[in-house]
Coordinates of C-alpha atoms in Angstrom, one line a residue:
Chain Z
X1474 CA 0.0 0.0 0.0
X1475 CA 2.8 2.4 0.9
X1476 CA 4.6 1.8 -2.4
X1477 CA 1.4 2.6 -4.3
X1478 CA 1.2 6.0 -2.6
X1479 CA 4.6 6.9 -4.0
X1480 CA 3.6 5.7 -7.5
X1481 CA 0.5 7.8 -7.5
X1482 CA 2.0 11.2 -8.5
X1483 CA 4.4 10.0 -11.2
X1484 CA 1.5 8.1 -12.8
X1485 CA -0.6 11.2 -12.6
X1486 CA 2.1 13.2 -14.3
X1487 CA 2.4 10.7 -17.1
X1488 CA -1.3 10.8 -17.7
X1489 CA -1.2 14.6 -17.9
X1490 CA 1.8 14.5 -20.2
X1491 CA 0.1 12.3 -22.7
X1492 CA -3.1 14.3 -22.5
X1493 CA -1.2 17.5 -23.1
X1494 CA 0.9 16.2 -26.0
X1495 CA -2.3 15.1 -27.8
X1496 CA -3.1 18.7 -28.8
X1497 CA -0.7 20.6 -30.9
X1498 CA -0.4 24.0 -29.3
X1499 CA 1.0 25.8 -32.3
X1500 CA -2.1 25.6 -34.5
X1501 CA -4.7 25.6 -31.7
X1502 CA -6.9 28.5 -30.7
X1503 CA -4.4 29.3 -27.9
X1504 CA -2.5 32.5 -28.5
X1505 CA 0.2 33.8 -26.2
X1506 CA 1.0 37.4 -26.1
X1507 CA 4.0 38.7 -24.1
X1508 CA 3.4 41.9 -22.1
X1509 CA 5.5 44.2 -20.1
X1510 CA 3.6 45.0 -16.9
X1511 CA 3.9 48.6 -16.0
X1512 CA 4.0 49.9 -19.7
X1513 CA 0.6 51.4 -19.7
X1514 CA 0.2 51.5 -23.5
X1515 CA 1.4 47.9 -23.9
X1516 CA -0.9 46.7 -21.1
X1517 CA -3.8 48.5 -22.6
X1518 CA -3.3 47.3 -26.2
X1519 CA -2.6 43.7 -25.2
X1520 CA -5.8 43.6 -23.1
X1521 CA -7.8 45.2 -25.9
X1522 CA -6.5 42.6 -28.3
X1523 CA -7.3 39.8 -25.8
X1524 CA -10.8 41.1 -25.3
X1525 CA -11.5 41.2 -29.1
X1526 CA -9.9 37.8 -29.8
X1527 CA -11.5 36.0 -26.8
X1528 CA -14.8 37.2 -28.3
X1529 CA -13.8 35.6 -31.6
X1530 CA -13.3 32.2 -29.9
X1531 CA -9.6 32.3 -29.3
X1532 CA -7.9 31.7 -25.9
X1533 CA -5.5 34.5 -25.4
X1534 CA -2.9 34.0 -22.6
X1535 CA -1.0 37.0 -21.5
X1536 CA 2.6 36.3 -20.4
X1537 CA 4.2 39.0 -18.2
X1538 CA 7.9 39.5 -18.5
X1539 CA 10.5 42.0 -19.5
X1540 CA 11.2 43.1 -23.1
X1541 CA 14.3 41.0 -23.8
X1542 CA 12.8 37.9 -22.2
X1543 CA 9.7 38.2 -24.4
X1544 CA 11.8 38.6 -27.5
X1545 CA 13.9 35.6 -26.6
X1546 CA 10.8 33.5 -25.9
X1547 CA 9.4 34.5 -29.3
X1548 CA 12.6 33.6 -30.9
X1549 CA 12.2 30.1 -29.4
X1550 CA 8.8 30.0 -31.1
X1551 CA 7.1 29.7 -27.7
X1552 CA 5.4 33.1 -27.4
X1553 CA 3.3 34.2 -30.3
X1554 CA 3.2 37.9 -30.2
X1555 CA 4.5 41.1 -28.6
X1556 CA 2.7 44.4 -29.1
X1557 CA 5.2 46.7 -27.5
X1558 CA 8.1 47.1 -29.9
X1559 CA 9.2 50.7 -30.2
X1560 CA 11.0 51.6 -33.4
X1561 CA 13.0 53.0 -35.1
X1562 CA 14.8 54.0 -32.0
X1563 CA 14.1 52.6 -28.5
X1564 CA 14.2 48.8 -29.2
X1565 CA 16.3 48.7 -32.4
X1566 CA 19.3 47.3 -30.6
X1567 CA 17.3 44.7 -28.7
X1568 CA 15.5 43.6 -31.8
X1569 CA 18.7 43.2 -33.8
X1570 CA 19.6 40.2 -31.6
X1571 CA 16.6 38.3 -32.9
X1572 CA 16.5 38.7 -36.7
X1573 CA 14.0 35.9 -37.2
X1574 CA 11.0 37.7 -35.7
X1575 CA 8.4 39.0 -38.1
X1576 CA 6.8 42.4 -38.2
X1577 CA 3.0 42.3 -38.3
X1578 CA 1.9 45.9 -38.2
X1579 CA 2.0 49.3 -36.5
X1580 CA -0.5 50.0 -33.8
X1581 CA 0.4 53.6 -33.0
X1582 CA 2.4 56.3 -34.7
X1583 CA 3.1 59.1 -32.3
X1584 CA 5.1 57.5 -29.6
X1585 CA 7.7 59.8 -28.1
X1586 CA 10.5 59.2 -25.6
X1587 CA 12.7 61.7 -23.8
X1588 CA 13.2 63.8 -20.8
X1589 CA 10.2 65.1 -19.0
X1590 CA 9.6 67.9 -16.4
X1591 CA 6.5 69.1 -14.7
X1592 CA 5.0 72.1 -16.5
X1593 CA 5.8 74.6 -13.6
X1594 CA 9.5 74.1 -14.3
X1595 CA 10.4 77.1 -16.5
X1596 CA 12.7 75.4 -19.0
X1597 CA 11.9 73.9 -22.4
X1598 CA 15.1 72.3 -23.7
X1599 CA 17.6 69.6 -22.5
X1600 CA 20.4 72.1 -23.1
X1601 CA 19.0 74.3 -20.3
X1602 CA 19.5 71.5 -17.7
X1603 CA 23.1 72.6 -17.5
X1604 CA 22.2 76.0 -16.0
X1605 CA 19.9 74.6 -13.4
X1606 CA 21.7 71.5 -12.3
X1607 CA 21.6 72.5 -8.6
X1608 CA 17.8 72.9 -8.6
X1609 CA 17.6 69.4 -10.1
X1610 CA 20.3 68.2 -7.6
X1611 CA 22.2 66.7 -10.5
X1612 CA 19.7 63.8 -10.9
X1613 CA 17.6 62.5 -13.7
X1614 CA 15.1 59.9 -12.4
X1615 CA 15.2 57.0 -14.8
X1616 CA 13.3 53.7 -15.2
X1617 CA 14.7 50.1 -15.3
X1618 CA 18.4 49.8 -16.0
X1619 CA 18.8 48.3 -19.5
X1620 CA 15.7 49.8 -21.0
X1621 CA 16.1 51.5 -24.3
X1622 CA 15.1 54.8 -22.8
X1623 CA 17.7 54.4 -20.1
X1624 CA 20.6 53.9 -22.5
X1625 CA 19.3 56.8 -24.6
X1626 CA 19.4 59.0 -21.5
X1627 CA 23.0 57.9 -20.8
X1628 CA 23.9 59.0 -24.3
X1629 CA 22.1 62.3 -23.8
X1630 CA 24.1 63.0 -20.6
X1631 CA 27.3 62.5 -22.6
X1632 CA 26.3 64.3 -25.8
X1633 CA 24.8 67.3 -24.0
X1634 CA 27.8 67.3 -21.5
X1635 CA 25.4 67.3 -18.5
X1636 CA 26.8 67.0 -15.0
X1637 CA 23.9 64.7 -14.1
X1638 CA 23.5 61.2 -12.8
X1639 CA 20.7 59.0 -14.0
X1640 CA 19.1 57.2 -11.1
X1641 CA 17.7 53.9 -12.4
X1642 CA 15.2 51.8 -10.5
X1643 CA 11.8 51.0 -12.0
X1644 CA 9.1 52.7 -14.0
X1645 CA 6.8 52.8 -11.0
X1646 CA 9.4 54.2 -8.7
X1647 CA 10.1 57.0 -11.2
X1648 CA 6.4 57.8 -11.3
X1649 CA 6.1 57.8 -7.5
X1650 CA 9.1 60.1 -7.3
X1651 CA 7.5 62.4 -9.9
X1652 CA 4.2 62.5 -8.0
X1653 CA 5.9 63.3 -4.8
X1654 CA 7.9 66.1 -6.3
X1655 CA 4.8 67.6 -8.0
X1656 CA 2.9 67.6 -4.7
X1657 CA 5.7 69.6 -3.1
X1658 CA 6.2 71.7 -6.3
X1659 CA 9.9 70.7 -6.5
X1660 CA 12.1 70.7 -9.5
X1661 CA 12.5 67.2 -11.0
X1662 CA 13.5 65.8 -14.4
X1663 CA 12.5 62.2 -15.3
X1664 CA 12.8 59.9 -18.3
X1665 CA 9.3 59.5 -19.8
X1666 CA 7.4 58.4 -22.8
X1667 CA 4.1 59.0 -24.5
X1668 CA 1.5 57.5 -24.8
X1669 CA 1.3 57.1 -21.0
X1670 CA -1.4 57.8 -18.4
X1671 CA 1.0 59.9 -16.4
X1672 CA 0.4 62.7 -19.0
X1673 CA -3.3 62.5 -18.3
X1674 CA -2.9 62.5 -14.6
X1675 CA -0.2 65.2 -14.2
X1676 CA 0.7 68.4 -16.1
X1677 CA 4.0 67.5 -17.8
X1678 CA 6.1 68.5 -20.8
X1679 CA 8.8 67.0 -22.9
X1680 CA 12.1 68.9 -23.1
X1681 CA 13.2 69.8 -26.6
X1682 CA 16.0 67.6 -27.9
X1683 CA 17.9 69.6 -30.5
X1684 CA 20.5 67.0 -30.9
X1685 CA 17.8 64.4 -31.7
X1686 CA 19.3 61.8 -29.3
X1687 CA 15.8 60.4 -28.6
X1688 CA 14.9 60.4 -32.2
X1689 CA 11.7 61.9 -33.7
X1690 CA 8.4 60.1 -33.4
X1691 CA 8.5 56.5 -32.4
X1692 CA 6.1 53.9 -33.8
X1693 CA 4.7 51.1 -31.7
X1694 CA 4.8 47.8 -33.6
X1695 CA 3.5 44.3 -33.1
X1696 CA 6.0 41.5 -33.7
X1697 CA 5.4 37.8 -34.0
X1698 CA 7.3 34.6 -33.9
X1699 CA 8.8 33.3 -37.2
X1700 CA 5.9 31.2 -38.6
X1701 CA 3.0 32.9 -36.9
X1702 CA 1.6 34.3 -40.1
X1703 CA 1.6 30.8 -41.7
X1704 CA -0.1 29.3 -38.6
X1705 CA -2.7 32.1 -38.2
X1706 CA -3.0 34.1 -41.4
X1707 CA -6.3 35.6 -40.2
X1708 CA -4.7 36.9 -37.0
X1709 CA -1.7 38.3 -38.8
X1710 CA -4.2 40.2 -40.9
X1711 CA -6.0 41.5 -37.7
X1712 CA -2.7 42.7 -36.1
X1713 CA -1.7 44.4 -39.4
X1714 CA -4.9 46.4 -39.2
X1715 CA -4.8 47.0 -35.4
X1716 CA -4.2 50.7 -35.1
X1717 CA -5.1 53.5 -32.7
X1718 CA -5.0 57.2 -33.3
X1719 CA -4.1 59.7 -30.6
X1720 CA -7.6 60.3 -29.4
X1721 CA -8.4 56.6 -29.2
X1722 CA -5.1 55.8 -27.5
X1723 CA -5.4 58.4 -24.8
X1724 CA -9.1 57.5 -24.2
X1725 CA -8.2 53.8 -23.8
X1726 CA -5.3 54.6 -21.5
X1727 CA -7.4 56.8 -19.2
X1728 CA -10.2 54.1 -19.1
X1729 CA -7.7 51.4 -18.3
X1730 CA -6.0 53.5 -15.6
X1731 CA -9.3 54.4 -13.9
X1732 CA -10.6 50.8 -13.8
X1733 CA -9.5 48.2 -11.3
X1734 CA -10.3 45.4 -13.7
X1735 CA -8.3 45.7 -16.9
X1736 CA -10.0 42.9 -18.7
X1737 CA -13.5 44.3 -18.0
X1738 CA -12.3 47.8 -19.1
X1739 CA -10.9 46.5 -22.3
X1740 CA -14.1 44.6 -23.1
X1741 CA -16.1 47.7 -22.4
X1742 CA -13.9 49.8 -24.6
X1743 CA -14.1 47.3 -27.5
X1744 CA -17.9 47.3 -27.2
X1745 CA -18.0 51.2 -27.3
X1746 CA -15.8 51.2 -30.4
X1747 CA -17.4 48.4 -32.3
X1748 CA -17.0 50.1 -35.7
X1749 CA -13.3 50.4 -35.3
X1750 CA -13.0 46.8 -34.0
X1751 CA -15.1 45.6 -36.9
X1752 CA -12.7 47.3 -39.4
X1753 CA -9.8 45.5 -37.8
X1754 CA -11.5 42.1 -38.0
X1755 CA -12.5 42.7 -41.7
X1756 CA -11.1 39.8 -43.7
X1757 CA -10.3 41.9 -46.8
Chain D
X7 CA 36.7 50.6 -16.5
X8 CA 38.5 48.4 -19.1
X9 CA 38.0 44.7 -19.1
X10 CA 41.2 42.8 -18.9
X11 CA 39.6 39.4 -18.3
X12 CA 36.3 38.7 -20.1
X13 CA 34.8 35.7 -18.3
X14 CA 31.3 36.7 -19.2
X15 CA 32.1 36.3 -22.9
X16 CA 32.9 32.6 -22.3
X17 CA 29.8 32.1 -20.3
X18 CA 27.8 33.7 -23.0
X19 CA 29.4 31.6 -25.7
X20 CA 28.7 28.4 -23.7
X21 CA 25.1 29.4 -23.0
X22 CA 24.5 30.3 -26.7
X23 CA 26.0 27.0 -27.8
X24 CA 23.7 25.2 -25.4
X25 CA 20.7 27.1 -26.6
X26 CA 21.6 26.3 -30.2
X27 CA 22.4 22.7 -29.8
X28 CA 20.4 21.6 -26.8
X29 CA 17.1 22.6 -28.2
X30 CA 15.7 19.0 -28.6
X31 CA 16.7 18.2 -25.1
X32 CA 15.3 21.4 -23.7
X33 CA 12.1 20.9 -25.6
X34 CA 11.5 17.5 -24.0
X35 CA 12.3 18.9 -20.6
X36 CA 10.0 21.9 -21.3
X37 CA 7.2 19.5 -22.4
X38 CA 7.5 17.2 -19.4
X39 CA 7.8 20.1 -17.0
X40 CA 4.9 22.0 -18.5
X41 CA 2.6 19.0 -18.4
X42 CA 3.4 18.0 -14.9
X43 CA 3.1 21.6 -13.5
X44 CA -0.1 22.2 -15.5
X45 CA -1.5 18.8 -14.5
X46 CA -1.0 19.4 -10.8
X47 CA -2.3 22.9 -11.2
X48 CA -5.3 21.6 -13.0
X49 CA -6.0 19.2 -10.1
X50 CA -5.5 21.8 -7.4
X51 CA -7.6 24.5 -9.2
X52 CA -10.4 22.2 -10.1
X53 CA -10.7 20.5 -6.7
X54 CA -13.2 22.4 -4.6
X55 CA -11.4 24.8 -2.3
X56 CA -13.0 23.3 0.9
X57 CA -11.6 19.8 0.0
X58 CA -8.1 21.2 -0.2
X59 CA -8.5 23.3 3.0
X60 CA -9.8 20.1 4.7
X61 CA -6.9 18.1 3.4
X62 CA -4.2 20.5 4.7
X63 CA -6.0 21.0 8.0
X64 CA -6.1 17.2 8.6
X65 CA -2.5 16.9 7.5
X66 CA -1.6 19.7 10.0
X67 CA -3.7 18.1 12.7
X68 CA -2.0 14.7 12.2
X69 CA 1.6 16.0 11.9
X70 CA 1.7 19.3 13.8
X71 CA -1.0 19.5 16.3
X72 CA -4.2 21.4 17.0
X73 CA -2.8 24.9 16.9
X74 CA -1.3 24.6 13.5
X75 CA -4.5 23.0 12.2
X76 CA -6.4 26.0 13.3
X77 CA -3.9 28.4 11.7
X78 CA -4.0 26.3 8.5
X79 CA -7.8 26.4 8.2
X80 CA -7.9 30.1 9.0
X81 CA -5.1 31.1 6.7
X82 CA -6.3 29.1 3.7
X83 CA -9.8 30.5 4.2
X84 CA -8.4 34.0 4.3
X85 CA -6.6 33.4 1.0
X86 CA -9.8 32.1 -0.5
X87 CA -11.8 35.1 0.8
X88 CA -9.2 37.5 -0.5
X89 CA -9.9 36.0 -4.0
X90 CA -6.3 34.8 -4.4
X91 CA -7.2 31.1 -4.4
X92 CA -6.4 30.3 -8.0
X93 CA -3.0 32.1 -7.8
X94 CA -2.2 30.3 -4.6
X95 CA -2.9 26.9 -6.1
X96 CA -0.7 27.8 -9.2
X97 CA 2.1 28.7 -6.8
X98 CA 1.6 25.5 -4.8
X99 CA 1.8 23.5 -8.0
X100 CA 5.0 25.2 -9.0
X101 CA 6.5 24.7 -5.6
X102 CA 5.5 21.1 -5.5
X103 CA 7.1 20.2 -8.8
X104 CA 10.2 22.3 -8.1
X105 CA 10.7 20.8 -4.7
X106 CA 10.2 17.3 -5.9
X107 CA 12.6 17.7 -8.8
X108 CA 15.2 19.4 -6.5
X109 CA 15.0 16.5 -4.1
X110 CA 15.4 13.9 -6.8
X111 CA 18.7 15.5 -7.6
X112 CA 19.8 16.7 -4.2
X113 CA 19.4 13.7 -2.0
X114 CA 21.6 11.3 -4.2
X115 CA 24.1 14.2 -4.5
X116 CA 24.2 14.6 -0.7
X117 CA 24.7 10.8 -0.2
X118 CA 27.4 10.9 -2.8
X119 CA 29.2 13.8 -1.1
X120 CA 29.0 12.0 2.2
X121 CA 30.5 8.9 0.8
X122 CA 33.3 10.3 -1.3
X123 CA 35.9 12.9 -0.2
X124 CA 36.6 13.9 -3.8
X125 CA 32.9 14.4 -4.6
X126 CA 32.5 16.5 -1.5
X127 CA 35.4 18.8 -2.7
X128 CA 33.7 19.4 -6.0
X129 CA 30.1 19.6 -4.8
X130 CA 30.6 22.0 -2.0
X131 CA 31.9 25.0 -4.0
X132 CA 29.2 24.3 -6.6
X133 CA 26.6 24.6 -3.8
X134 CA 28.1 27.8 -2.6
X135 CA 27.8 29.2 -6.1
X136 CA 24.2 28.1 -6.5
X137 CA 23.2 29.6 -3.2
X138 CA 25.0 32.9 -3.4
X139 CA 24.7 33.8 -7.1
X140 CA 21.9 36.4 -7.2
X141 CA 18.8 34.5 -8.2
X142 CA 18.0 37.0 -11.0
X143 CA 21.1 35.7 -12.9
X144 CA 19.5 32.3 -13.4
X145 CA 16.6 33.9 -15.2
X146 CA 18.7 34.7 -18.2
X147 CA 19.7 31.2 -19.2
X148 CA 16.4 29.9 -17.9
X149 CA 14.5 32.0 -20.5
X150 CA 17.0 31.3 -23.3
X151 CA 16.6 27.5 -22.7
X152 CA 12.9 27.3 -21.9
X153 CA 11.3 30.6 -23.1
X154 CA 9.1 32.4 -20.6
X155 CA 6.5 30.5 -18.6
X156 CA 6.3 28.1 -15.8
X157 CA 9.2 25.8 -16.7
X158 CA 12.0 28.4 -16.5
X159 CA 10.5 29.6 -13.2
X160 CA 10.8 26.0 -11.9
X161 CA 14.3 25.7 -13.3
X162 CA 15.6 28.8 -11.5
X163 CA 13.7 27.7 -8.4
X164 CA 15.3 24.3 -8.5
X165 CA 18.8 25.7 -8.7
X166 CA 18.2 28.1 -5.9
X167 CA 16.5 25.6 -3.6
X168 CA 18.7 22.5 -4.0
X169 CA 21.7 23.3 -1.9
X170 CA 20.2 23.0 1.7
X171 CA 18.8 19.5 0.9
X172 CA 22.2 18.4 -0.4
X173 CA 24.1 19.9 2.5
X174 CA 21.8 18.5 5.2
X175 CA 21.7 15.0 3.6
X176 CA 25.5 15.0 3.7
X177 CA 25.5 16.3 7.3
X178 CA 23.0 13.7 8.4
X179 CA 24.9 10.8 7.0
X180 CA 28.2 12.0 8.2
X181 CA 26.7 12.3 11.7
X182 CA 25.7 8.7 11.9
X183 CA 27.9 7.2 14.7
X184 CA 30.7 5.2 13.2
X185 CA 30.4 2.4 15.6
X186 CA 26.8 1.7 14.5
X187 CA 28.0 1.4 10.9
X188 CA 30.9 -0.8 12.0
X189 CA 28.5 -3.1 13.9
X190 CA 26.3 -3.4 10.9
X191 CA 29.3 -4.3 8.8
X192 CA 30.4 -6.8 11.3
X193 CA 27.0 -8.5 10.9
X194 CA 27.7 -8.8 7.2
X195 CA 25.6 -6.0 5.9
X196 CA 26.4 -4.9 2.4
X197 CA 27.1 -1.2 1.7
X198 CA 23.7 -0.9 0.2
X199 CA 22.0 -2.3 3.2
X200 CA 24.0 0.0 5.5
X201 CA 22.9 3.0 3.5
X202 CA 19.2 2.1 3.3
X203 CA 18.8 0.3 6.6
X204 CA 21.2 2.2 8.9
X205 CA 22.4 5.5 7.6
X206 CA 19.4 6.9 5.9
X207 CA 16.9 6.1 8.7
X208 CA 19.3 7.6 11.3
X209 CA 19.9 10.7 9.2
X210 CA 16.2 11.1 8.3
X211 CA 15.6 13.9 10.7
X212 CA 18.4 16.0 9.3
X213 CA 17.3 15.1 5.7
X214 CA 13.7 16.2 6.5
X215 CA 15.1 19.5 7.8
X216 CA 16.8 19.9 4.5
X217 CA 13.6 19.2 2.6
X218 CA 11.8 21.8 4.8
X219 CA 14.5 24.4 3.9
X220 CA 14.2 23.5 0.2
X221 CA 10.4 24.1 0.3
X222 CA 10.8 27.5 2.0
X223 CA 13.5 28.6 -0.4
X224 CA 11.4 27.6 -3.4
X225 CA 8.7 29.8 -1.9
X226 CA 11.1 32.7 -1.8
X227 CA 11.8 32.3 -5.5
X228 CA 8.1 32.6 -6.4
X229 CA 8.1 36.3 -6.8
X230 CA 11.2 36.3 -8.9
X231 CA 9.8 33.6 -11.1
X232 CA 6.8 35.8 -11.5
X233 CA 9.0 38.1 -13.6
X234 CA 9.2 35.4 -16.3
X235 CA 5.5 34.7 -16.6
X236 CA 5.4 31.8 -14.2
X237 CA 2.1 33.0 -12.9
X238 CA 0.8 32.5 -9.4
X239 CA 1.2 34.8 -6.4
X240 CA 4.5 36.1 -7.7
X241 CA 2.8 37.7 -10.7
X242 CA 0.1 39.2 -8.4
X243 CA 2.8 40.7 -6.1
X244 CA 4.6 42.2 -9.2
X245 CA 1.3 43.5 -10.5
X246 CA 0.7 45.3 -7.2
X247 CA 4.2 46.7 -7.4
X248 CA 4.0 47.8 -11.1
X249 CA 0.6 49.5 -10.6
X250 CA 1.3 51.2 -7.3
X251 CA -1.5 49.0 -5.9
X252 CA -0.5 48.8 -2.3
X253 CA -3.6 46.7 -1.4
X254 CA -3.0 44.0 -4.0
X255 CA 0.7 43.9 -3.2
X256 CA 0.0 43.4 0.5
X257 CA -2.7 40.8 0.0
X258 CA -0.6 38.7 -2.4
X259 CA 2.4 39.1 -0.1
X260 CA 0.3 38.0 2.8
X261 CA -0.8 34.9 0.9
X262 CA 2.8 33.9 0.3
X263 CA 3.5 34.3 4.0
X264 CA 0.5 32.2 5.0
X265 CA 1.5 29.5 2.5
X266 CA 5.1 29.6 3.9
X267 CA 3.9 29.2 7.5
X268 CA 1.6 26.3 6.7
X269 CA 4.2 24.4 4.7
X270 CA 6.9 25.1 7.2
X271 CA 4.9 23.9 10.2
X272 CA 3.7 20.8 8.5
X273 CA 7.1 19.7 7.3
X274 CA 8.6 20.6 10.7
X275 CA 5.9 18.3 12.1
X276 CA 7.3 15.5 10.0
X277 CA 10.8 16.2 11.4
X278 CA 9.5 16.2 15.0
X279 CA 7.6 12.9 14.6
X280 CA 10.9 11.3 13.7
X281 CA 12.4 12.1 17.1

């Protein structure tokens, strides 16, 4: 009897292994989308896509990880999609490591990255940071070390000859720091990007970047694993059409930010914009 | 800072070579790992919550006494009422598979290190490395080998949680009084009989302590594994952190603590019963 007890779990595992291998995941209705938690626009678009595709009878599984990990996972053909690739600038280096990934479409055109200050700070250009380095206590509050935006900021510090240190921790720590500074009306400069709900919540402005270190407008693109468009031509079509203009994007972001339940908010938004969603799902 | 020695480059080359050439092997491991974790998860999620609470409460009552049983029932009910039941079961499945796999490797290694001086000399520094290397570092090869998901989470957890079981197994066997082993040998016991009938039973208490430590260490890896889409409570904790949601962060953190206390007390109970 005792021996049987020990055999129970291995046998159970075997049964599940056989059950699982019976279905071929690649061509099934299961779609995995990688998502970077904390990137508001990526979270919003991924949930929106999930809401729409779940309605169409797919099972969308959201996998939360960091950019590089998602790209590596797609390269292994294990994650299907990632909707948060910023080009031509922010993620160019990261993407170059994985040449096999395929580009499906552009979901947003007016992305922007750079240095951001609250609107009560009376400067308008990165070059002016030099004169006011004491007010900013020589600090630029950054996001995760290793992010495209963080390396861009390091380059800006060198190219503009700024006597500043970039403090890297995490996106959310940066936003917390920014909120605290705004409450006390202190001077602060952070690394930021648009679209993001922080621009809706706080009065902020980008600093001009005459040397174009942070590039011009960034596009947000959807990338997929190598053979995704062969396995799911109809979905490749959908993601090539998936596109939000400024108004829709900021509306979606604010709705997502206000709601506790992201899935419900995304479903709601898809229902309110059924015309737009229908045009994405159009087979032609 | 100029690099004069570039160790990282060699590590990277080795990892890349493994990624390129080990794909079939990793795919098999990934498949087995995924199906076993998913299978156990499926069982835990689909069993009605009160059955699982009852099971753990009875286990606690049997092994650790009334007090722990009350704490177990209350703690698990609280998790259920906070709406984190599914995530807790996912975490439990991940811990179960990771711990089991870690033990399959670590107990033989521990015996081996106790029996052979040379093996001990090699294994000990390896264990030091596994325990002190920042856990985040394991995530990189884990993702390259197994993509994101539950398996790399388990992989990183296994590496991190193995050492105490190995160390304590070695310790337990080395602490078996030499005269007992001698006596057994004098009665004509083979080495195998000595190991299974004398040394392991006498070392069992120490080995169980090692298992207890392994379980607790795998729990501490849960949040880090959440960074690579391993799901469960770790993902909820990170969600709380990433959205400045203090409430969610606290609730999921609290669930991890409750789970840790329950698993610790029950396994401690197993150790105490051995005395």
